[in-house]
Short mmCIF file of C-alpha atoms and ligand atoms in Angstrom, two decimals:
data_model
loop_
_atom_site.label_atom_id
_atom_site.label_comp_id
_atom_site.label_asym_id
_atom_site.label_seq_id
_atom_site.Cartn_x
_atom_site.Cartn_y
_atom_site.Cartn_z
CA MET Y 1 16.26 -3.81 11.75
CA LYS Y 2 17.88 -4.19 8.36
CA ILE Y 3 16.31 -2.71 5.28
CA TYR Y 4 17.22 -2.40 1.60
CA ASN Y 5 17.82 1.18 0.54
CA THR Y 6 17.39 1.86 -3.18
CA LEU Y 7 19.67 4.89 -2.78
CA SER Y 8 22.69 2.78 -1.79
CA ARG Y 9 21.51 -0.46 -3.47
CA LYS Y 10 22.39 -2.17 -0.20
CA VAL Y 11 20.67 -3.75 2.76
CA GLU Y 12 21.42 -1.30 5.58
CA GLU Y 13 20.92 -1.17 9.33
CA PHE Y 14 17.90 1.06 9.89
CA LYS Y 15 18.67 4.12 12.03
CA SER Y 16 15.97 6.74 12.31
CA LEU Y 17 16.91 10.42 12.14
CA GLU Y 18 15.37 11.01 15.55
CA LYS Y 19 15.67 8.31 18.19
CA GLY Y 20 12.49 6.23 18.47
CA LYS Y 21 10.62 8.19 15.82
CA VAL Y 22 10.07 7.45 12.14
CA GLY Y 23 8.55 9.65 9.44
CA ILE Y 24 7.26 7.83 6.35
CA TYR Y 25 5.87 9.21 3.11
CA ILE Y 26 3.85 6.78 1.04
CA CYS Y 27 3.56 7.72 -2.61
CA GLY Y 28 -0.21 7.62 -3.07
CA PRO Y 29 -2.52 7.07 -6.02
CA THR Y 30 -3.50 9.30 -8.91
CA VAL Y 31 -7.24 9.02 -8.59
CA TYR Y 32 -8.36 8.80 -12.21
CA ASP Y 33 -9.03 5.06 -12.41
CA TYR Y 34 -9.78 1.96 -10.31
CA SER Y 35 -7.08 0.55 -8.05
CA HIS Y 36 -5.90 -2.88 -9.14
CA ILE Y 37 -4.19 -5.75 -7.33
CA GLY Y 38 -0.76 -4.39 -8.34
CA HIS Y 39 -1.52 -1.32 -6.24
CA ALA Y 40 -2.83 -3.60 -3.52
CA ARG Y 41 0.52 -5.39 -3.39
CA THR Y 42 2.51 -2.14 -3.24
CA TYR Y 43 0.41 -0.79 -0.38
CA VAL Y 44 0.40 -4.10 1.49
CA ASN Y 45 4.20 -4.00 1.34
CA SER Y 46 4.43 -0.49 2.76
CA ASP Y 47 1.79 -1.45 5.35
CA VAL Y 48 3.95 -4.36 6.49
CA LEU Y 49 6.95 -2.03 6.77
CA ILE Y 50 4.95 0.40 8.92
CA ARG Y 51 3.51 -2.41 11.05
CA VAL Y 52 6.99 -3.84 11.66
CA LEU Y 53 8.35 -0.45 12.75
CA LYS Y 54 5.44 0.00 15.15
CA TRP Y 55 5.89 -3.56 16.41
CA LEU Y 56 9.52 -2.62 17.12
CA ASP Y 57 8.15 0.25 19.23
CA TYR Y 58 8.92 3.14 16.92
CA ASP Y 59 6.62 6.11 17.07
CA VAL Y 60 5.65 6.22 13.38
CA LYS Y 61 4.06 9.11 11.49
CA THR Y 62 2.72 8.27 8.04
CA VAL Y 63 1.75 10.69 5.27
CA MET Y 64 0.18 9.87 1.90
CA ASN Y 65 -0.72 12.01 -1.09
CA ILE Y 66 -3.82 11.76 -3.21
CA THR Y 67 -2.91 13.12 -6.63
CA ASP Y 68 -5.95 14.84 -8.06
CA VAL Y 69 -4.20 17.18 -10.50
CA GLY Y 70 -1.00 17.47 -12.54
CA HIS Y 71 -0.15 13.83 -13.31
CA LEU Y 72 0.25 13.78 -17.08
CA THR Y 73 -0.34 10.87 -19.41
CA ASP Y 74 3.27 11.21 -20.57
CA ASP Y 75 6.31 11.17 -18.27
CA ALA Y 76 8.11 13.75 -20.43
CA ASP Y 77 5.77 16.60 -19.41
CA GLU Y 78 3.66 16.31 -22.47
CA GLY Y 79 0.27 14.77 -22.96
CA GLU Y 80 -2.84 15.47 -20.98
CA ASP Y 81 -3.63 15.72 -17.29
CA LYS Y 82 -4.94 12.23 -16.43
CA MET Y 83 -7.72 13.71 -14.27
CA GLU Y 84 -8.97 16.17 -16.87
CA LYS Y 85 -8.82 13.53 -19.60
CA LYS Y 86 -10.91 11.08 -17.57
CA ALA Y 87 -13.38 13.84 -16.69
CA ARG Y 88 -13.90 14.50 -20.38
CA VAL Y 89 -14.30 10.81 -21.22
CA GLU Y 90 -16.77 10.16 -18.38
CA LYS Y 91 -18.48 13.53 -18.84
CA LYS Y 92 -18.00 14.44 -15.18
CA SER Y 93 -16.11 17.16 -13.38
CA ALA Y 94 -12.51 16.47 -12.39
CA LYS Y 95 -13.64 16.77 -8.78
CA GLU Y 96 -16.28 14.07 -9.25
CA ILE Y 97 -13.69 11.80 -10.86
CA ALA Y 98 -11.32 12.37 -7.95
CA GLU Y 99 -14.02 11.67 -5.37
CA PHE Y 100 -15.21 8.51 -7.10
CA TYR Y 101 -11.79 6.89 -7.52
CA THR Y 102 -10.54 8.06 -4.12
CA LYS Y 103 -13.47 6.21 -2.59
CA ASP Y 104 -12.57 3.13 -4.63
CA PHE Y 105 -8.98 3.40 -3.42
CA TRP Y 106 -9.95 3.52 0.27
CA GLN Y 107 -12.29 0.56 -0.24
CA MET Y 108 -9.37 -1.44 -1.61
CA ILE Y 109 -7.19 -0.32 1.33
CA LYS Y 110 -9.86 -1.46 3.78
CA MET Y 111 -10.45 -4.80 2.06
CA MET Y 112 -6.72 -5.53 2.22
CA ASN Y 113 -6.63 -4.61 5.93
CA ILE Y 114 -4.06 -1.88 5.28
CA ASN Y 115 -3.89 0.76 8.00
CA LYS Y 116 -4.86 4.24 6.86
CA PRO Y 117 -2.07 6.84 6.97
CA ASP Y 118 -2.06 9.45 9.75
CA VAL Y 119 -2.14 12.30 7.25
CA VAL Y 120 -3.73 12.17 3.81
CA CYS Y 121 -3.14 15.16 1.55
CA LYS Y 122 -4.92 16.05 -1.64
CA ALA Y 123 -2.68 17.84 -4.15
CA THR Y 124 -5.33 20.44 -4.99
CA GLU Y 125 -5.30 21.59 -1.36
CA TYR Y 126 -1.56 22.31 -1.31
CA ILE Y 127 -1.12 24.59 -4.32
CA LYS Y 128 0.15 27.42 -2.09
CA GLU Y 129 2.93 25.21 -0.66
CA MET Y 130 3.91 24.07 -4.15
CA ILE Y 131 4.17 27.64 -5.42
CA GLU Y 132 6.32 28.55 -2.38
CA LEU Y 133 8.65 25.64 -3.11
CA ILE Y 134 9.02 26.59 -6.79
CA LYS Y 135 9.81 30.16 -5.68
CA ARG Y 136 12.59 28.84 -3.43
CA LEU Y 137 14.02 26.88 -6.37
CA GLU Y 138 13.80 29.97 -8.53
CA GLU Y 139 15.77 32.00 -5.98
CA LYS Y 140 18.50 29.39 -6.17
CA GLY Y 141 18.70 29.71 -9.95
CA LEU Y 142 17.41 26.20 -10.64
CA VAL Y 143 14.36 27.17 -12.69
CA TYR Y 144 13.92 28.43 -16.26
CA LYS Y 145 10.96 29.41 -18.31
CA THR Y 146 9.74 27.89 -21.56
CA SER Y 147 6.65 28.74 -23.57
CA ASP Y 148 4.58 26.16 -21.65
CA GLY Y 149 5.82 26.53 -18.10
CA MET Y 150 8.55 26.62 -15.50
CA TYR Y 151 11.18 23.88 -15.68
CA PHE Y 152 13.79 22.50 -13.32
CA ASP Y 153 17.33 22.68 -14.69
CA THR Y 154 18.74 19.26 -13.76
CA SER Y 155 22.25 20.12 -15.01
CA LYS Y 156 22.63 22.48 -12.02
CA LEU Y 157 22.61 19.58 -9.53
CA LYS Y 158 25.77 17.55 -9.13
CA ASN Y 159 24.13 14.32 -8.06
CA TYR Y 160 20.96 14.44 -10.20
CA GLY Y 161 19.82 10.92 -11.08
CA GLU Y 162 21.80 9.20 -8.31
CA LEU Y 163 18.78 7.24 -7.06
CA ALA Y 164 18.14 5.71 -10.47
CA ARG Y 165 21.83 5.56 -11.47
CA LEU Y 166 20.80 7.54 -14.53
CA ASP Y 167 23.26 7.70 -17.39
CA ILE Y 168 23.06 11.46 -17.96
CA GLU Y 169 25.59 11.52 -20.82
CA GLY Y 170 23.78 8.67 -22.56
CA LEU Y 171 20.47 10.45 -22.19
CA LYS Y 172 21.97 13.61 -23.73
CA GLU Y 173 23.16 11.59 -26.70
CA GLY Y 174 19.69 10.10 -27.13
CA ALA Y 175 18.04 13.49 -26.89
CA ARG Y 176 20.23 14.96 -29.63
CA VAL Y 177 18.67 12.48 -32.01
CA GLU Y 178 15.17 12.91 -30.60
CA LYS Y 179 15.19 16.73 -30.31
CA LYS Y 180 12.95 17.70 -27.44
CA LEU Y 181 10.96 20.92 -27.29
CA GLU Y 182 12.58 23.76 -25.42
CA LYS Y 183 14.08 21.75 -22.61
CA LYS Y 184 17.74 22.52 -21.90
CA ASN Y 185 18.44 18.96 -20.80
CA PRO Y 186 16.49 15.77 -21.55
CA THR Y 187 16.00 15.12 -17.84
CA ASP Y 188 14.59 18.59 -17.04
CA PHE Y 189 10.99 18.52 -15.89
CA ALA Y 190 8.02 20.80 -15.36
CA LEU Y 191 7.42 22.42 -11.98
CA TRP Y 192 4.52 24.55 -13.13
CA LYS Y 193 2.66 24.14 -16.41
CA LEU Y 194 0.83 27.07 -17.93
CA SER Y 195 -2.74 26.52 -19.05
CA SER Y 196 -2.99 26.35 -22.82
CA LYS Y 197 -4.73 29.29 -24.45
CA ASP Y 198 -6.79 27.04 -26.72
CA GLU Y 199 -8.33 24.95 -24.01
CA LYS Y 200 -10.15 25.78 -20.80
CA ARG Y 201 -8.95 23.61 -17.95
CA GLN Y 202 -11.23 22.66 -15.05
CA MET Y 203 -8.41 22.90 -12.55
CA GLU Y 204 -6.07 25.88 -12.76
CA TRP Y 205 -4.64 28.44 -10.36
CA ASP Y 206 -3.01 31.82 -10.41
CA SER Y 207 0.74 31.88 -9.84
CA PRO Y 208 3.65 34.33 -10.18
CA TRP Y 209 4.32 32.71 -13.58
CA GLY Y 210 0.78 32.76 -14.93
CA VAL Y 211 -2.39 30.70 -14.67
CA GLY Y 212 -1.67 26.99 -14.70
CA PHE Y 213 -1.19 23.89 -12.58
CA PRO Y 214 1.62 22.12 -10.70
CA GLY Y 215 3.80 19.32 -12.01
CA TRP Y 216 3.21 15.92 -10.47
CA HIS Y 217 6.61 15.65 -8.77
CA ILE Y 218 6.42 19.01 -6.97
CA GLU Y 219 3.25 17.81 -5.24
CA CYS Y 220 5.02 15.03 -3.39
CA SER Y 221 8.00 17.23 -2.45
CA ALA Y 222 5.81 20.03 -1.11
CA MET Y 223 3.38 17.81 0.83
CA SER Y 224 5.96 15.44 2.30
CA MET Y 225 8.19 18.27 3.55
CA LYS Y 226 5.21 20.16 4.94
CA HIS Y 227 4.23 17.25 7.17
CA LEU Y 228 7.52 15.44 7.79
CA GLY Y 229 10.13 18.20 7.59
CA ASP Y 230 12.93 18.92 5.09
CA SER Y 231 14.55 15.55 5.85
CA PHE Y 232 12.70 12.43 6.83
CA ASP Y 233 13.31 8.71 7.21
CA ILE Y 234 11.50 6.63 4.60
CA HIS Y 235 9.79 7.21 1.27
CA THR Y 236 7.90 4.30 -0.27
CA GLY Y 237 6.51 3.54 -3.72
CA GLY Y 238 6.58 1.18 -6.67
CA ILE Y 239 9.88 0.60 -8.52
CA GLU Y 240 8.44 2.23 -11.63
CA HIS Y 241 8.81 5.59 -9.86
CA ILE Y 242 12.58 5.35 -9.40
CA PRO Y 243 13.83 6.86 -12.69
CA VAL Y 244 11.54 9.87 -13.01
CA HIS Y 245 9.12 10.66 -10.19
CA HIS Y 246 11.31 9.90 -7.18
CA THR Y 247 14.47 11.12 -8.89
CA ASN Y 248 12.77 14.45 -9.49
CA GLU Y 249 11.34 14.65 -5.98
CA ILE Y 250 14.92 14.39 -4.67
CA ALA Y 251 16.13 17.07 -7.11
CA GLN Y 252 13.45 19.57 -6.07
CA SER Y 253 13.66 18.97 -2.34
CA GLU Y 254 17.43 18.86 -2.07
CA GLY Y 255 17.72 21.73 -4.56
CA ALA Y 256 15.57 23.87 -2.25
CA THR Y 257 16.92 22.86 1.16
CA GLY Y 258 20.50 21.71 0.52
CA GLU Y 259 19.73 18.84 2.93
CA GLN Y 260 19.26 15.14 2.26
CA PHE Y 261 15.57 14.70 1.43
CA VAL Y 262 15.01 11.05 2.36
CA LYS Y 263 17.33 8.65 4.16
CA TYR Y 264 15.84 5.33 3.01
CA TRP Y 265 14.01 4.67 -0.26
CA PHE Y 266 11.72 1.64 -0.07
CA HIS Y 267 10.50 0.26 -3.40
CA SER Y 268 8.06 -2.52 -4.04
CA ASN Y 269 8.48 -4.73 -7.11
CA HIS Y 270 5.83 -5.45 -9.74
CA LEU Y 271 2.96 -7.87 -9.76
CA MET Y 272 2.28 -9.80 -12.95
CA VAL Y 273 -1.07 -11.45 -13.73
CA GLU Y 274 -0.83 -14.99 -15.08
CA GLY Y 275 2.71 -14.27 -16.30
CA LYS Y 276 1.88 -11.00 -18.02
CA LYS Y 277 2.39 -7.38 -17.08
CA MET Y 278 -0.89 -5.66 -16.29
CA SER Y 279 -1.71 -3.30 -19.12
CA LYS Y 280 -4.60 -1.46 -20.71
CA SER Y 281 -4.17 -3.31 -24.01
CA LEU Y 282 -4.34 -6.74 -22.38
CA LYS Y 283 -7.29 -5.63 -20.24
CA ASN Y 284 -5.89 -7.65 -17.35
CA PHE Y 285 -6.22 -5.04 -14.62
CA LEU Y 286 -7.63 -7.16 -11.87
CA ARG Y 287 -9.35 -5.44 -8.96
CA VAL Y 288 -9.60 -6.66 -5.37
CA GLU Y 289 -13.34 -6.21 -5.74
CA GLU Y 290 -13.40 -8.85 -8.51
CA ILE Y 291 -11.49 -11.28 -6.33
CA LYS Y 292 -14.06 -10.77 -3.60
CA LYS Y 293 -16.91 -11.26 -6.05
CA LYS Y 294 -15.47 -14.63 -7.02
CA GLY Y 295 -15.94 -15.68 -3.41
CA PHE Y 296 -12.38 -15.30 -2.18
CA ASP Y 297 -11.51 -13.73 1.14
CA CYS Y 298 -9.51 -10.54 0.41
CA LEU Y 299 -7.14 -11.46 3.19
CA SER Y 300 -6.22 -14.60 1.26
CA LEU Y 301 -4.77 -12.20 -1.30
CA ARG Y 302 -2.88 -10.46 1.49
CA TYR Y 303 -1.64 -13.86 2.64
CA LEU Y 304 -0.55 -14.59 -0.94
CA PHE Y 305 1.39 -11.31 -1.08
CA LEU Y 306 3.16 -12.21 2.17
CA THR Y 307 4.46 -15.40 0.57
CA GLY Y 308 6.68 -13.31 -1.73
CA HIS Y 309 9.43 -10.85 -0.80
CA TYR Y 310 8.59 -7.22 -1.56
CA ARG Y 311 11.69 -6.79 -3.73
CA THR Y 312 10.88 -9.78 -5.91
CA LYS Y 313 8.60 -9.66 -8.91
CA MET Y 314 5.50 -11.70 -8.14
CA ASN Y 315 3.17 -13.55 -10.44
CA PHE Y 316 -0.50 -13.66 -9.52
CA THR Y 317 -2.36 -16.76 -10.68
CA TRP Y 318 -5.83 -17.98 -9.71
CA LYS Y 319 -4.27 -21.29 -8.77
CA GLY Y 320 -1.84 -19.50 -6.48
CA LEU Y 321 -4.71 -17.59 -4.89
CA GLU Y 322 -6.64 -20.81 -4.29
CA ALA Y 323 -3.62 -22.34 -2.57
CA ALA Y 324 -3.17 -19.18 -0.48
CA GLU Y 325 -6.84 -19.26 0.50
CA GLU Y 326 -6.53 -22.84 1.59
CA GLY Y 327 -3.49 -22.04 3.70
CA TYR Y 328 -5.08 -18.94 5.19
CA ARG Y 329 -8.36 -20.70 6.05
CA LYS Y 330 -6.54 -23.58 7.63
CA LEU Y 331 -4.49 -21.18 9.71
CA LYS Y 332 -7.59 -19.24 10.76
CA SER Y 333 -9.45 -22.40 11.66
CA ILE Y 334 -6.58 -23.66 13.84
CA VAL Y 335 -6.13 -20.29 15.53
CA SER Y 336 -9.83 -19.97 16.26
CA GLU Y 337 -9.60 -23.12 18.39
CA TRP Y 338 -7.23 -21.35 20.78
CA GLY Y 339 -9.50 -18.44 21.59
CA GLY Y 340 -11.44 -19.91 24.46
CA ILE Y 341 -8.41 -21.07 26.43
CA LYS Y 342 -7.97 -18.77 29.36
CA THR Y 343 -5.43 -20.38 31.61
CA ARG Y 344 -1.72 -20.50 31.18
CA THR Y 345 -0.04 -23.78 32.02
CA ASN Y 346 3.48 -23.96 33.32
CA LEU Y 347 5.90 -24.56 30.49
CA SER Y 348 8.43 -27.35 30.64
CA GLU Y 349 12.03 -26.35 29.95
CA GLU Y 350 11.81 -27.95 26.50
CA LYS Y 351 8.63 -26.09 25.55
CA LEU Y 352 9.93 -22.81 26.92
CA GLN Y 353 13.01 -23.14 24.74
CA LYS Y 354 10.85 -23.88 21.74
CA LEU Y 355 8.71 -20.82 22.43
CA GLN Y 356 11.74 -18.57 22.76
CA GLY Y 357 13.20 -20.16 19.63
CA VAL Y 358 10.20 -19.38 17.41
CA SER Y 359 9.87 -15.87 18.90
CA LEU Y 360 13.46 -15.13 17.99
CA LYS Y 361 13.11 -16.63 14.53
CA PHE Y 362 10.03 -14.55 13.76
CA ARG Y 363 11.76 -11.38 14.90
CA GLU Y 364 14.89 -12.23 12.87
CA ALA Y 365 12.79 -12.83 9.74
CA VAL Y 366 10.92 -9.52 9.87
CA GLU Y 367 14.02 -7.57 10.89
CA ASN Y 368 15.90 -9.04 7.94
CA ASP Y 369 14.61 -6.66 5.26
CA LEU Y 370 11.03 -7.82 5.90
CA ASN Y 371 11.47 -11.45 4.99
CA MET Y 372 7.76 -12.23 5.22
CA PRO Y 373 7.92 -15.61 3.43
CA GLN Y 374 10.30 -16.68 6.19
CA ALA Y 375 8.06 -15.14 8.86
CA LEU Y 376 5.09 -17.14 7.54
CA ALA Y 377 7.17 -20.31 7.67
CA VAL Y 378 7.87 -19.56 11.35
CA VAL Y 379 4.14 -19.05 11.93
CA TRP Y 380 3.48 -22.57 10.62
CA GLU Y 381 6.37 -24.02 12.59
CA MET Y 382 4.85 -22.51 15.74
CA VAL Y 383 1.32 -23.68 14.85
CA LYS Y 384 2.50 -27.26 14.38
CA SER Y 385 4.68 -27.30 17.50
CA ASN Y 386 3.72 -28.74 20.91
CA ILE Y 387 3.78 -25.32 22.58
CA PRO Y 388 0.61 -25.04 24.73
CA GLU Y 389 -2.28 -23.35 22.98
CA TYR Y 390 -2.52 -20.46 25.41
CA ASP Y 391 1.06 -19.45 24.54
CA LYS Y 392 0.43 -20.02 20.84
CA TRP Y 393 -2.53 -17.69 21.08
CA GLU Y 394 -0.41 -14.99 22.73
CA LEU Y 395 2.24 -15.34 20.04
CA ILE Y 396 -0.19 -15.15 17.14
CA GLU Y 397 -1.92 -12.12 18.64
CA ASP Y 398 1.42 -10.37 18.85
CA TRP Y 399 2.67 -11.46 15.41
CA ASP Y 400 -0.56 -10.51 13.72
CA ARG Y 401 0.23 -6.89 14.51
CA VAL Y 402 2.81 -7.39 11.74
CA LEU Y 403 0.94 -9.81 9.45
CA GLY Y 404 -2.37 -7.96 9.46
CA LEU Y 405 -4.32 -11.17 8.78
CA ASN Y 406 -6.87 -10.59 11.56
CA LEU Y 407 -5.66 -13.72 13.30
CA GLY Y 408 -5.57 -12.19 16.77
CA GLN Y 409 -9.13 -11.10 16.26
CA VAL Y 410 -10.13 -14.58 15.11
CA ALA Y 411 -8.84 -16.03 18.37
CA ASN Y 412 -10.30 -13.28 20.54
CA ASN Y 413 -13.72 -13.33 19.01
CA LYS Y 414 -13.97 -17.07 18.94
CA GLN Y 415 -15.81 -17.49 22.23
CA GLN Y 416 -18.18 -14.64 21.65
CA ILE Y 417 -18.91 -15.68 18.08
CA THR Y 418 -19.37 -19.31 19.02
CA ASN Y 419 -22.02 -18.30 21.55
CA GLU Y 420 -23.77 -16.06 19.07
CA VAL Y 421 -23.68 -18.67 16.35
CA GLU Y 422 -25.03 -21.31 18.73
CA GLU Y 423 -27.99 -19.04 19.49
CA LEU Y 424 -28.63 -18.41 15.79
CA LYS Y 425 -28.43 -22.11 15.04
CA LYS Y 426 -31.09 -22.87 17.64
CA LYS Y 427 -33.32 -20.10 16.37
CA ARG Y 428 -32.97 -21.38 12.79
CA GLU Y 429 -33.85 -24.93 13.77
CA GLU Y 430 -37.05 -23.67 15.33
CA LEU Y 431 -37.91 -21.64 12.25
CA ARG Y 432 -37.33 -24.67 10.06
CA LYS Y 433 -39.64 -26.70 12.24
CA GLU Y 434 -42.28 -24.05 11.71
CA LYS Y 435 -41.48 -24.19 7.96
CA LYS Y 436 -40.46 -20.52 7.92
CA TRP Y 437 -37.89 -21.11 5.21
CA GLU Y 438 -37.21 -17.51 4.25
CA GLU Y 439 -36.46 -16.43 7.79
CA ALA Y 440 -34.33 -19.53 8.29
CA ASP Y 441 -32.34 -18.62 5.19
CA GLU Y 442 -31.84 -15.12 6.53
CA ILE Y 443 -30.23 -16.58 9.64
CA LYS Y 444 -28.02 -18.81 7.56
CA LYS Y 445 -26.78 -15.68 5.79
CA GLN Y 446 -26.06 -13.98 9.11
CA VAL Y 447 -24.03 -16.95 10.27
CA GLU Y 448 -22.09 -17.03 7.03
CA GLU Y 449 -21.25 -13.36 7.39
CA LYS Y 450 -19.57 -14.22 10.67
CA GLY Y 451 -17.19 -16.50 8.79
CA PHE Y 452 -19.02 -19.80 9.33
CA LYS Y 453 -20.60 -22.33 7.05
CA MET Y 454 -23.92 -24.07 7.78
CA GLU Y 455 -24.65 -27.50 6.46
CA ASP Y 456 -27.92 -29.35 6.91
CA THR Y 457 -27.23 -33.03 7.36
CA ALA Y 458 -29.45 -35.96 8.29
CA ALA Y 459 -28.22 -35.62 11.86
CA GLY Y 460 -29.15 -31.92 11.99
CA THR Y 461 -27.42 -28.63 11.24
CA VAL Y 462 -23.64 -28.60 11.42
CA VAL Y 463 -21.73 -25.34 11.75
CA LYS Y 464 -18.14 -25.14 10.52
CA ILE Y 465 -15.61 -22.39 10.10
CA LYS Y 466 -15.42 -21.26 6.49
ZN1 ZN X 1 5.04 10.68 -5.18
#
């Protein structure tokens, strides 16, 4: 498989550190607010990556953080802890805030049919590991103290900023004008922040340097290395994390171990909404929940995301979502027709070649830096071909392990659902005859929940796939 590596800025042949095994760290959410569709896109992209690796028979271990402390409102180690700030605004405890928005996050993950990671780690449960890591950095002479905490001295690392291609000299020039606190270098960052004497924090811990809390970056370094080892294969996240968060994760981890931290950096590009960047001031943070409330299938949004390459900026529009829903429903409805076919027919030479051709094309598309738009085009080519339906069904079941559009399930459940729906339809007709309208309506609802539509026509009730 070929994959783009932000570290080299090149599409590279993927070679795991250990044969047949892949360790992936997924940069998780800071749980102080609702997840929006931009997050949904980022996590769908990493989900597709993980699905492809599993499809290619790698034994994949996935780890994700839940940041519930230490992420400040300002990237330059100033400002407030996002969790504590939200707790104050909502008049709740930081723990309640974390629980509430973590739940919202997992709901979004489920609605988008994203597989849950094998290991999920909450930052507040790994304080000991973070302190240990800072101690290791201290022993290596990479840490200095200021009046508000312990800082990483980025000038001590030769390749600091390599991931982001940071212009260190330029930044120094800029900082001379700006004059920053007590930092030795403008790129230095906090490993441990001391609690302020004027304000009582909800979340703080004892440490060799005083009572305080960890920096955001140290969380990811400590938790990823704990579960995946000092060096691992892939680290994912949004491109906005390249210049600061991921750059600093590399500095801390490689500073402590002297080994390469991550072999491949996988970054997902931004999602715009109707041509604009999502921002607090524009109030255009759209949630998956809202899309569902408008009557869309959440997997139509997933389908829409698959029509764009993960490294390309994407623009969400309602029109685009409508078109995606139409495409997705059509695909589902065609696939559902194949479910009941149980016998394989012998393939003619021509059809066999066609089948092998589309199989190869699909594999080539996903192995080519996850070219999902191309993979979807192959899906449609296969759907429209004269390959027998039994074979089409087998292909779609297999490919859906990558797509995650529940297509295999649609085909598999078809027979069972059709029988159930038939039963319900009969029952409803009887109820209608007896003028039990409410109960009849209840049945209609049940049928609709199974993904069907009921229409009462002059000729009787017609059931269609939604
Ligand atoms: Zn992270």
